[in-house]
Coordinates of C-alpha atoms in Angstrom, one line a residue:
Chain A
X1 CA -88.1 154.3 -103.7
X2 CA -87.3 151.1 -101.4
X3 CA -88.6 150.6 -98.1
X4 CA -84.9 151.0 -96.7
X5 CA -83.8 153.7 -97.8
X6 CA -84.2 156.5 -94.7
X7 CA -86.2 158.4 -96.6
X8 CA -89.5 156.5 -95.7
X9 CA -90.3 155.9 -92.8
X10 CA -90.4 151.8 -91.0
X11 CA -93.0 152.3 -88.7
X12 CA -95.6 155.2 -88.8
X13 CA -98.7 155.2 -86.6
X14 CA -101.6 157.7 -87.1
X15 CA -104.0 158.5 -84.8
X16 CA -104.6 156.2 -82.7
X17 CA -106.9 155.8 -80.3
X18 CA -108.2 152.9 -78.3
X19 CA -110.8 153.2 -75.5
X20 CA -111.6 150.4 -72.5
X21 CA -114.9 150.9 -71.7
X22 CA -115.8 154.7 -70.9
X23 CA -111.5 154.2 -70.0
X24 CA -109.7 156.4 -72.7
X25 CA -106.4 154.1 -72.5
X26 CA -105.1 155.5 -75.7
X27 CA -106.0 159.2 -77.5
X28 CA -104.9 160.0 -80.5
X29 CA -101.1 159.0 -80.2
X30 CA -99.0 159.4 -83.7
X31 CA -95.4 159.2 -84.5
X32 CA -92.9 158.0 -87.0
X33 CA -90.3 155.5 -86.5
X34 CA -86.6 155.0 -88.5
X35 CA -84.8 152.5 -89.7
X36 CA -82.1 151.9 -86.9
X37 CA -83.3 154.2 -84.7
X38 CA -84.7 153.9 -81.3
X39 CA -87.6 155.5 -79.4
X40 CA -88.4 155.4 -75.9
X41 CA -91.9 155.5 -74.5
X42 CA -92.0 157.1 -71.1
X43 CA -94.8 157.5 -68.3
X44 CA -96.2 156.6 -64.8
X45 CA -97.3 153.9 -64.5
X46 CA -101.0 153.5 -66.1
X47 CA -100.2 156.3 -68.7
X48 CA -101.4 154.2 -72.1
X49 CA -97.2 153.2 -73.0
X50 CA -97.9 149.8 -73.1
X51 CA -101.0 150.2 -74.6
X52 CA -99.2 152.1 -77.3
X53 CA -96.7 149.2 -77.6
X54 CA -99.2 146.5 -77.9
X55 CA -101.6 148.3 -80.2
X56 CA -98.6 149.2 -83.1
X57 CA -96.6 145.9 -82.5
X58 CA -100.2 144.6 -83.7
X59 CA -101.6 142.8 -80.3
X60 CA -104.1 144.5 -79.5
X61 CA -106.6 146.3 -82.5
X62 CA -107.0 150.4 -82.0
X63 CA -110.5 151.9 -82.1
X64 CA -109.6 154.4 -84.2
X65 CA -106.1 155.3 -86.7
X66 CA -103.6 153.5 -88.6
X67 CA -100.5 151.8 -88.2
X68 CA -98.2 151.2 -91.1
X69 CA -95.5 149.1 -91.4
X70 CA -93.0 149.0 -94.3
X71 CA -92.3 145.8 -95.3
X72 CA -89.6 143.7 -96.9
X73 CA -91.2 143.6 -100.7
X74 CA -93.4 146.8 -101.1
X75 CA -93.8 149.7 -99.1
X76 CA -95.7 150.7 -95.7
X77 CA -98.6 148.8 -95.1
X78 CA -101.4 149.2 -92.8
X79 CA -100.7 146.4 -90.7
X80 CA -104.3 146.1 -89.7
X81 CA -106.1 145.1 -92.7
X82 CA -103.6 142.5 -93.2
X83 CA -104.8 139.1 -92.5
X84 CA -103.7 136.6 -89.2
X85 CA -101.7 134.7 -91.1
X86 CA -99.5 137.8 -92.1
X87 CA -99.8 139.3 -89.1
X88 CA -98.0 136.6 -87.8
X89 CA -95.3 136.0 -89.9
X90 CA -94.2 139.3 -89.7
X91 CA -94.3 139.4 -86.2
X92 CA -91.9 135.8 -86.3
X93 CA -89.8 137.4 -88.3
X94 CA -89.4 140.9 -89.4
X95 CA -90.2 141.8 -86.0
X96 CA -89.7 140.9 -82.1
X97 CA -91.3 141.8 -79.1
X98 CA -89.0 141.5 -75.5
X99 CA -91.1 140.7 -73.0
X100 CA -91.0 142.8 -69.6
X101 CA -91.4 138.8 -68.4
X102 CA -89.2 136.1 -69.7
X103 CA -91.5 134.1 -68.6
X104 CA -93.6 135.2 -71.1
X105 CA -91.3 135.3 -73.7
X106 CA -89.0 132.5 -73.7
X107 CA -90.1 128.8 -73.2
X108 CA -89.4 128.1 -69.7
X109 CA -89.4 124.5 -70.1
X110 CA -87.3 123.7 -73.3
X111 CA -83.1 124.1 -73.9
X112 CA -81.8 128.2 -74.8
X113 CA -80.8 126.5 -78.0
X114 CA -84.2 125.7 -78.8
X115 CA -85.6 128.3 -77.4
X116 CA -83.3 130.5 -79.7
X117 CA -84.0 128.2 -82.4
X118 CA -87.4 127.9 -82.4
X119 CA -88.5 130.9 -84.8
X120 CA -85.5 129.7 -87.8
X121 CA -87.4 126.0 -87.5
X122 CA -91.0 127.7 -87.9
X123 CA -89.1 129.0 -90.7
X124 CA -88.2 125.2 -92.4
X125 CA -84.6 124.9 -91.0
X126 CA -84.8 121.3 -90.8
X127 CA -81.3 121.0 -89.8
X128 CA -79.5 120.4 -86.5
X129 CA -76.3 120.1 -86.8
X130 CA -77.0 124.2 -88.4
X131 CA -79.7 124.8 -86.0
X132 CA -77.0 124.2 -83.2
X133 CA -74.6 126.3 -84.4
X134 CA -76.7 129.6 -85.2
X135 CA -78.0 129.2 -81.6
X136 CA -74.5 128.5 -80.1
X137 CA -73.1 131.6 -82.4
X138 CA -76.2 134.1 -80.8
X139 CA -75.7 132.7 -77.5
X140 CA -71.9 134.2 -77.7
X141 CA -73.7 137.1 -79.3
X142 CA -75.9 138.1 -76.1
X143 CA -73.1 137.3 -73.5
X144 CA -74.3 134.0 -72.7
X145 CA -71.2 131.1 -72.2
X146 CA -72.0 128.2 -75.0
X147 CA -71.5 125.2 -73.1
X148 CA -75.3 126.3 -71.2
X149 CA -76.7 125.8 -74.8
X150 CA -78.6 123.1 -73.6
X151 CA -80.0 124.0 -70.0
X152 CA -83.7 125.2 -69.5
X153 CA -84.3 128.8 -68.8
X154 CA -85.5 127.9 -65.5
X155 CA -81.3 127.3 -64.8
X156 CA -80.4 130.9 -66.2
X157 CA -80.5 134.4 -63.9
X158 CA -83.0 136.9 -64.5
X159 CA -79.8 138.6 -66.7
X160 CA -79.1 136.0 -69.0
X161 CA -83.3 134.9 -69.2
X162 CA -84.1 138.4 -70.9
X163 CA -80.8 138.4 -72.7
X164 CA -82.0 135.0 -74.2
X165 CA -85.1 136.3 -74.4
X166 CA -83.3 138.7 -76.4
X167 CA -80.9 136.7 -78.9
X168 CA -84.5 134.2 -79.5
X169 CA -85.8 137.3 -81.0
X170 CA -82.8 138.4 -82.9
X171 CA -82.1 135.4 -85.0
X172 CA -84.4 136.0 -87.6
X173 CA -82.6 139.7 -88.2
X174 CA -85.8 141.7 -87.8
X175 CA -85.9 145.3 -88.4
X176 CA -88.7 145.8 -85.8
X177 CA -88.0 145.1 -82.3
X178 CA -91.0 146.0 -79.5
X179 CA -89.8 146.1 -75.5
X180 CA -91.7 146.6 -72.9
X181 CA -89.3 147.8 -69.7
X182 CA -87.0 145.1 -70.7
X183 CA -84.6 145.9 -67.6
X184 CA -86.9 146.8 -65.3
X185 CA -86.7 143.8 -62.5
X186 CA -82.8 143.5 -62.9
X187 CA -80.6 145.0 -60.7
X188 CA -78.2 147.8 -62.0
X189 CA -74.8 146.2 -62.7
X190 CA -76.7 144.1 -65.3
X191 CA -79.1 146.8 -65.9
X192 CA -75.6 148.4 -67.3
X193 CA -74.9 145.2 -69.3
X194 CA -77.7 144.6 -71.1
X195 CA -78.1 148.3 -72.0
X196 CA -74.5 148.2 -73.8
X197 CA -75.2 145.1 -75.2
X198 CA -78.8 146.3 -76.4
X199 CA -77.1 149.6 -78.3
X200 CA -74.0 147.4 -79.6
X201 CA -77.3 144.6 -81.0
X202 CA -78.8 148.3 -82.5
X203 CA -75.9 149.5 -84.2
X204 CA -74.4 146.5 -85.6
X205 CA -78.0 145.5 -87.4
X206 CA -79.3 148.8 -87.8
X207 CA -82.5 147.5 -85.8
X208 CA -85.2 149.7 -85.2
X209 CA -86.7 149.4 -81.6
X210 CA -89.6 151.0 -79.5
X211 CA -88.8 150.6 -76.1
X212 CA -90.9 151.4 -73.5
X213 CA -89.6 152.0 -70.1
X214 CA -90.6 154.7 -66.4
X215 CA -86.6 154.6 -66.8
X216 CA -85.8 157.7 -68.1
X217 CA -81.6 156.9 -67.8
X218 CA -81.9 153.3 -70.0
X219 CA -84.4 156.7 -71.9
X220 CA -81.2 158.7 -72.4
X221 CA -78.8 155.7 -72.6
X222 CA -80.4 154.1 -75.5
X223 CA -83.1 156.1 -77.3
X224 CA -82.5 158.2 -79.9
X225 CA -86.1 160.5 -79.9
X226 CA -88.2 160.2 -77.4
X227 CA -92.3 160.5 -76.5
X228 CA -93.8 161.3 -73.1
X229 CA -97.1 159.8 -72.3
X230 CA -99.6 161.0 -69.8
X231 CA -103.6 159.9 -69.5
X232 CA -102.9 157.5 -72.1
X233 CA -102.1 161.0 -74.8
X234 CA -98.7 161.4 -76.3
X235 CA -97.8 164.9 -74.3
X236 CA -94.1 165.4 -75.6
X237 CA -92.0 164.3 -78.4
X238 CA -88.4 165.3 -79.4
X239 CA -84.7 164.0 -79.3
X240 CA -84.2 162.2 -76.3
X241 CA -80.8 165.2 -75.3
X242 CA -83.3 168.5 -76.1
X243 CA -86.3 166.8 -73.9
X244 CA -84.7 166.0 -70.5
X245 CA -82.8 169.2 -70.9
X246 CA -85.4 171.4 -71.9
X247 CA -88.4 169.6 -71.0
X248 CA -91.9 172.2 -72.2
X249 CA -95.5 170.1 -71.2
X250 CA -95.8 170.4 -67.1
X251 CA -95.8 166.8 -66.5
X252 CA -92.0 166.4 -68.7
X253 CA -91.0 168.7 -66.3
X254 CA -92.3 166.7 -62.9
X255 CA -91.2 163.6 -64.8
X256 CA -87.8 164.7 -65.7
X257 CA -87.0 166.7 -61.7
X258 CA -88.8 163.3 -59.5
X259 CA -85.1 161.3 -61.0
X260 CA -83.8 160.9 -57.8
X261 CA -79.4 161.4 -58.7
X262 CA -77.2 159.5 -56.7
Chain B
X1 CA -132.5 94.2 -66.5
X2 CA -132.8 97.2 -68.6
X3 CA -130.0 98.5 -68.1
X4 CA -126.7 96.8 -69.9
X5 CA -124.2 96.5 -67.5
X6 CA -122.0 95.2 -70.4
X7 CA -118.2 95.6 -69.8
X8 CA -118.6 93.2 -65.9
X9 CA -114.9 91.9 -65.6
X10 CA -116.2 88.5 -64.7
X11 CA -116.6 86.2 -68.3
X12 CA -119.3 84.7 -67.5
X13 CA -123.1 87.4 -67.2
X14 CA -126.3 85.9 -67.0
X15 CA -126.7 88.7 -69.5
X16 CA -124.8 86.4 -72.0
X17 CA -127.7 84.4 -72.8
X18 CA -131.0 86.4 -71.9
X19 CA -130.1 89.7 -74.2
X20 CA -129.2 88.8 -77.9
X21 CA -128.7 91.6 -80.5
X22 CA -131.6 94.5 -80.5
X23 CA -133.6 93.9 -78.3
X24 CA -133.4 95.9 -75.5
X25 CA -131.0 98.6 -76.6
X26 CA -130.0 100.2 -80.5
X27 CA -128.0 98.1 -82.5
X28 CA -124.3 99.2 -81.3
X29 CA -125.5 100.8 -78.2
X30 CA -125.4 104.5 -79.2
X31 CA -128.5 106.1 -80.1
X32 CA -129.9 106.5 -83.9
X33 CA -128.9 110.5 -83.6
X34 CA -125.6 110.1 -81.8
X35 CA -125.0 107.7 -84.3
X36 CA -126.0 109.9 -87.2
X37 CA -123.9 112.8 -85.3
X38 CA -120.4 111.6 -84.8
X39 CA -120.8 110.0 -89.0
X40 CA -121.4 113.5 -89.7
X41 CA -117.7 114.2 -87.3
X42 CA -116.2 111.2 -89.2
X43 CA -117.3 112.4 -93.5
X44 CA -115.7 116.3 -92.2
X45 CA -112.8 114.5 -91.3
X46 CA -112.4 112.2 -94.0
X47 CA -112.6 115.7 -96.3
X48 CA -110.1 117.3 -94.2
X49 CA -107.2 114.9 -93.3
X50 CA -105.6 115.1 -89.9
X51 CA -107.5 117.9 -88.8
X52 CA -109.3 117.3 -85.5
X53 CA -113.5 117.6 -85.6
X54 CA -114.9 118.3 -82.2
X55 CA -118.0 115.8 -81.7
X56 CA -120.0 115.7 -79.1
X57 CA -118.5 113.0 -76.7
X58 CA -121.2 110.5 -75.0
X59 CA -120.7 109.1 -71.2
X60 CA -120.0 105.4 -72.2
X61 CA -120.7 102.3 -69.7
X62 CA -116.9 102.5 -69.5
X63 CA -114.1 105.1 -67.8
X64 CA -112.1 107.6 -70.4
X65 CA -108.6 105.9 -71.7
X66 CA -110.5 102.9 -71.7
X67 CA -111.1 103.4 -75.4
X68 CA -114.2 105.6 -75.2
X69 CA -113.3 107.4 -78.1
X70 CA -112.6 104.6 -80.8
X71 CA -115.6 103.0 -79.0
X72 CA -118.2 105.5 -80.0
X73 CA -116.6 105.5 -83.6
X74 CA -116.6 102.2 -84.2
X75 CA -120.3 102.0 -83.1
X76 CA -121.0 104.9 -85.6
X77 CA -119.5 102.9 -88.4
X78 CA -120.3 99.2 -87.8
X79 CA -122.6 97.6 -90.2
X80 CA -124.8 93.7 -89.6
X81 CA -122.9 92.3 -91.8
X82 CA -119.0 93.7 -90.8
X83 CA -116.8 91.6 -89.4
X84 CA -115.1 92.7 -86.7
X85 CA -111.7 92.3 -84.4
X86 CA -110.5 94.1 -81.7
X87 CA -106.7 93.7 -80.0
X88 CA -105.0 95.8 -77.9
X89 CA -101.3 96.8 -78.2
X90 CA -101.8 94.3 -80.6
X91 CA -103.3 90.9 -78.9
X92 CA -106.8 90.0 -79.2
X93 CA -106.5 88.2 -75.9
X94 CA -106.2 91.1 -73.6
X95 CA -108.9 92.5 -71.1
X96 CA -109.1 95.2 -72.7
X97 CA -109.8 94.0 -76.3
X98 CA -111.9 91.0 -75.1
X99 CA -114.0 93.1 -73.6
X100 CA -114.6 95.9 -76.2
X101 CA -115.0 92.8 -78.0
X102 CA -117.5 91.3 -76.7
X103 CA -119.5 94.3 -75.8
X104 CA -119.7 94.5 -79.5
X105 CA -121.1 91.0 -79.8
X106 CA -123.6 92.0 -77.8
X107 CA -124.9 94.7 -78.6
X108 CA -124.7 94.4 -82.6
X109 CA -124.5 90.5 -82.8
X110 CA -122.0 91.3 -85.6
X111 CA -119.5 88.4 -86.9
X112 CA -116.5 88.8 -84.7
X113 CA -112.8 87.3 -86.0
X114 CA -108.8 87.7 -84.5
X115 CA -107.3 87.3 -88.0
X116 CA -106.8 90.5 -89.7
X117 CA -107.4 89.5 -93.2
X118 CA -111.2 88.6 -92.4
X119 CA -111.7 91.7 -90.3
X120 CA -114.0 94.3 -92.1
X121 CA -113.6 96.5 -89.1
X122 CA -110.6 96.7 -86.8
X123 CA -110.6 98.8 -83.3
X124 CA -107.1 99.0 -82.4
X125 CA -105.9 100.4 -79.2
X126 CA -101.5 101.4 -80.0
X127 CA -101.1 98.9 -83.0
X128 CA -101.7 98.4 -86.0
X129 CA -101.3 95.5 -87.2
X130 CA -98.5 93.6 -89.5
X131 CA -100.3 92.3 -91.7
X132 CA -101.1 94.8 -94.7
X133 CA -104.3 95.8 -94.5
X134 CA -106.1 96.0 -97.7
X135 CA -108.5 98.5 -99.8
X136 CA -112.9 98.6 -97.4
X137 CA -111.2 98.3 -94.3
X138 CA -111.4 100.4 -91.4
X139 CA -109.4 100.5 -89.0
X140 CA -110.3 102.7 -85.3
X141 CA -107.5 103.7 -83.2
X142 CA -108.6 104.6 -79.5
X143 CA -106.8 108.4 -78.9
X144 CA -106.0 109.2 -75.6
X145 CA -104.4 112.9 -76.4
X146 CA -105.5 114.3 -80.1
X147 CA -103.9 117.4 -79.5
X148 CA -99.8 116.5 -80.6
X149 CA -98.3 120.4 -79.3
X150 CA -100.8 119.9 -76.3
X151 CA -97.4 119.1 -74.3
X152 CA -95.4 122.2 -75.7
X153 CA -98.3 125.2 -75.8
X154 CA -100.9 124.3 -73.7
X155 CA -103.7 127.1 -75.0
X156 CA -106.1 125.0 -76.7
X157 CA -107.0 128.4 -78.2
X158 CA -103.9 128.7 -78.9
X159 CA -102.9 125.5 -80.7
X160 CA -105.8 125.9 -83.3
X161 CA -104.5 128.8 -84.4
X162 CA -101.7 127.1 -85.4
X163 CA -103.0 124.0 -87.1
X164 CA -105.2 126.8 -89.1
X165 CA -101.9 129.2 -90.1
X166 CA -99.8 125.7 -90.1
X167 CA -97.1 127.1 -88.0
X168 CA -95.4 123.7 -86.8
X169 CA -92.2 125.5 -85.8
X170 CA -92.9 124.3 -82.3
X171 CA -93.4 120.6 -83.3
X172 CA -89.6 120.3 -83.6
X173 CA -88.8 122.1 -81.3
X174 CA -89.7 119.1 -79.3
X175 CA -87.5 117.0 -81.1
X176 CA -84.4 119.3 -81.3
X177 CA -85.0 119.1 -77.3
X178 CA -85.2 114.9 -77.9
X179 CA -81.7 115.0 -79.8
X180 CA -80.1 117.6 -77.0
X181 CA -80.7 115.9 -74.4
X182 CA -80.2 111.9 -75.9
X183 CA -78.5 112.6 -78.9
X184 CA -81.3 111.2 -80.8
X185 CA -85.1 111.4 -81.8
X186 CA -85.5 109.1 -78.3
X187 CA -89.7 109.5 -78.9
X188 CA -90.6 105.8 -79.8
X189 CA -94.7 106.1 -79.6
X190 CA -97.1 109.1 -80.6
X191 CA -94.2 109.8 -83.2
X192 CA -96.0 113.6 -84.9
X193 CA -96.9 112.8 -88.6
X194 CA -97.6 115.3 -91.3
X195 CA -101.4 114.3 -93.0
X196 CA -101.4 115.4 -96.8
X197 CA -98.7 117.7 -96.3
X198 CA -101.3 119.8 -94.2
X199 CA -102.1 118.9 -90.6
X200 CA -99.7 117.6 -87.8
X201 CA -100.9 114.5 -86.1
X202 CA -101.2 112.3 -83.5
X203 CA -101.3 109.1 -84.7
X204 CA -102.2 107.6 -81.4
X205 CA -99.6 106.6 -78.8
X206 CA -99.1 103.4 -81.5
X207 CA -95.1 102.4 -81.6
X208 CA -93.2 104.7 -83.6
X209 CA -92.3 101.2 -86.0
X210 CA -95.8 101.6 -86.7
X211 CA -96.0 104.7 -88.0
X212 CA -94.5 104.1 -92.0
X213 CA -97.5 101.9 -92.5
X214 CA -99.9 104.6 -92.1
X215 CA -98.4 106.4 -95.6
X216 CA -100.1 105.4 -98.0
X217 CA -102.8 102.7 -96.7
X218 CA -105.8 101.6 -98.4
X219 CA -107.2 101.1 -95.2
X220 CA -109.7 104.1 -93.8
X221 CA -108.0 105.0 -91.1
X222 CA -110.0 106.7 -88.0
X223 CA -109.3 108.6 -84.5
X224 CA -111.4 108.9 -82.0
X225 CA -110.7 110.6 -78.7
X226 CA -114.3 110.5 -75.8
X227 CA -112.6 112.6 -73.3
X228 CA -111.0 115.3 -75.1
X229 CA -113.9 115.0 -78.2
X230 CA -111.7 114.5 -81.1
X231 CA -112.5 112.9 -84.0
X232 CA -109.7 112.7 -86.9
X233 CA -109.0 110.4 -89.3
X234 CA -106.6 109.5 -92.6
X235 CA -108.4 108.7 -95.8
X236 CA -107.0 105.6 -97.8
X237 CA -103.8 106.4 -100.1
X238 CA -102.6 109.6 -98.3
X239 CA -99.8 110.6 -97.3
X240 CA -98.5 110.5 -93.8
X241 CA -95.1 112.0 -93.3
X242 CA -92.2 111.4 -90.3
X243 CA -91.1 114.4 -88.8
X244 CA -87.6 114.7 -88.7
X245 CA -84.1 116.7 -89.4
X246 CA -82.4 116.2 -92.0
X247 CA -79.6 115.2 -90.3
X248 CA -81.8 113.1 -87.4
X249 CA -83.7 111.7 -89.8
X250 CA -86.8 109.1 -88.7
X251 CA -86.0 106.0 -87.8
X252 CA -88.2 103.3 -87.0
X253 CA -86.4 100.8 -83.4
X254 CA -85.9 97.1 -84.0
X255 CA -84.0 94.7 -82.6
X256 CA -80.9 91.8 -82.4
X257 CA -83.1 89.0 -81.9
X258 CA -86.0 87.0 -83.7
X259 CA -89.2 86.7 -82.2
X260 CA -88.9 83.7 -79.8
X261 CA -91.8 82.2 -81.0
X262 CA -92.4 82.7 -84.1
X263 CA -89.3 83.8 -85.3
X264 CA -90.1 86.6 -87.3
X265 CA -87.5 89.4 -87.5
X266 CA -89.6 91.9 -89.0
X267 CA -92.2 92.8 -86.8
X268 CA -93.0 94.7 -83.5
X269 CA -91.5 92.8 -80.6
X270 CA -92.5 92.8 -76.8
X271 CA -90.8 91.9 -74.0
X272 CA -92.4 89.6 -71.5
X273 CA -90.2 88.4 -68.2
X274 CA -91.2 85.3 -67.3
X275 CA -89.8 84.0 -64.1
X276 CA -89.4 85.9 -61.2
X277 CA -85.0 85.3 -62.0
X278 CA -86.4 87.9 -64.4
X279 CA -86.0 85.9 -67.6
X280 CA -86.5 87.9 -70.5
X281 CA -88.6 86.3 -73.4
X282 CA -89.5 88.5 -76.9
X283 CA -92.5 87.8 -78.7
X284 CA -94.5 89.5 -81.1
X285 CA -96.6 92.2 -80.0
X286 CA -99.8 91.2 -82.7
X287 CA -100.9 87.6 -81.5
X288 CA -102.3 87.2 -84.4
X289 CA -99.5 87.5 -87.1
X290 CA -97.4 85.5 -84.8
X291 CA -99.9 82.5 -84.8
X292 CA -100.5 82.5 -88.0
X293 CA -97.2 82.1 -88.9
X294 CA -96.2 79.4 -86.4
X295 CA -99.9 77.0 -87.9
X296 CA -97.3 78.0 -91.1
X297 CA -94.2 76.6 -89.6
X298 CA -92.0 79.1 -89.6
X299 CA -91.3 78.2 -85.7
X300 CA -88.2 78.6 -83.6
X301 CA -86.8 75.6 -81.4

C-alpha cells in the first residue's frame, strides 16, 4: 500500500496528552488526517489548540500517546521515535509551519528571495540563478510582486509577510502544513485574499493542512473537518458543515452561537 | 614587582632588564594546569577539524579583541626551543605584533624572528604569510567571532544544533544576500569555509585572498577566541573548501598595480595614504615577504 494512497492516513494522532506541572494542557487527543485534507482545530484561548499543534508538529514531546506520519519512503512512522536530524529534515522538507506572527517564521533582515530559497539551499541547491527563478515563481504564486524579491520582509505589509511565510514553507512541495492562526491580525479583505490563496494551494498541491483558529468563519471556509477543543480535550469532531450547523456538545453550541452576525 | 606588567605601551620599561624568563612567573605566563586544559581543548580541536571546542579562557593582561585567544593558544603550545614570529595584518612591526612578541620574549625567552621560513610558531592577526608554510610549523590565529553563523542566527544553542546536524543552508543565505545586494559575493574577509567536508568554519578575519592557502596546508593551524572561549583547528593537509554558488563561485581579490616597493604582483596589497593630498601607495601587507624581495633585488623604481 503506497503511503500516498487515500487508504492510509497521512498523520495519525493517537491518545496524546501533555501536562505542564499540575496543569493539564492536553488530554488524550486522537484524530487522523488524510492526504489533501484540511483539518481545523478550534476552541477558545487556553483550550490547548496550540499545544496540540506543537505536539503533532514534533515541536513539543507529548507525555503520552503517539504521533505517526506517513513518510515518503515507507508508511507510518512514530515521529518521536525519529532522531532529531530526521525530525528536522522532515520539518523542512515534507512539512511546513506557518506561525501566527510572520516574524517568527521569517528571517526579517534578509531579502524575500533568500527567505524563499533558504530551504532549498539547505537541501544543497547551489545555483543562484535557479534559486532566484524559483523564488520569483513562488512570489508570484502567493501574489507578491516579483520586483520586491530583494526587499526584506521588514518592508512588507502584514498580509504580504504572511504570504511570504507561506511561500517559504511551500517551496519544497511539502505534503503537510501546520498553521497557527495564520489569518488573525490581518484585516478582513487581506484575510479573504489569504484564505482564497490557501484554498487554491490546498487544491493544486494536494496539500494537507492542520490549521489552528479561533475564527469559525475561517474554519468553515477552509476546513473539511474540524475538531473542537475545550479545556485540553477534544470535545467534538466531524465534518465542518455538519458540526457548525448541528453542534452536539454544549461547548460547541456555545461557540457557534457566539459568532457575531454582521 | 611581582606583577608582570608586560604590555605597557612604551618600549623601555625597567622590567625588561630585571625579569628573566621564568623568574617571577611561570614559563609563557599561564600556569601549567591552565596550559594543560587548553592543550586538551587543542587536541580535541585537532581531532575534529573545524569543530569549536569550548575552553576556560583566562583573563589575560590585555583586553579582549587584542588577541587573548591567540595568546593563550600560543602560551600553551610554545616550548623553549621554538622560534617565534608574530604578525598583525601581515606586518611584524605594528603595535599589536610588537607587544605580543615582546610578551613571549619576556615570559619564555624563546628565539624571536621575523622570517616566516625560520619560525616554528607564528601567531597571526588577520593574515596568512605569503611564504608557503611547511610541515612542523604552527600557525595560531586570533579570532574575534568564532561562530560563522552568528550574524544570521544569534541563538548559540541553535547554531550548535545546526553544526551538529550539518544544516548549513543558512551560510548560503548570507552569500545569496550578497549577490542580491551587490551583484557578486561581496564578503572580502572572514569568508566562510567548509573544513574536511564536515564543519563550516570562520577563518577569522583574514582576507579571502588567503583562504586558498588554508587548503591542504602542511602546517598546523590553530584558532583561539578568548572572549567567546572557543578553540578550533585545521590539522595539516586538511581540505578547506570555500563556499560559493555554481554560477557565482569563490574568487580572490586582485589588484591592477604591483607592490610599489618590491614589485610583487601575486601578494595581498595594502593601500596606504602617504600625505595630506591623498597620495596613495600600494604595498605588500606581508612586511617580511616584501623585505626579502627587496633584498633579493626585485625592487621597483
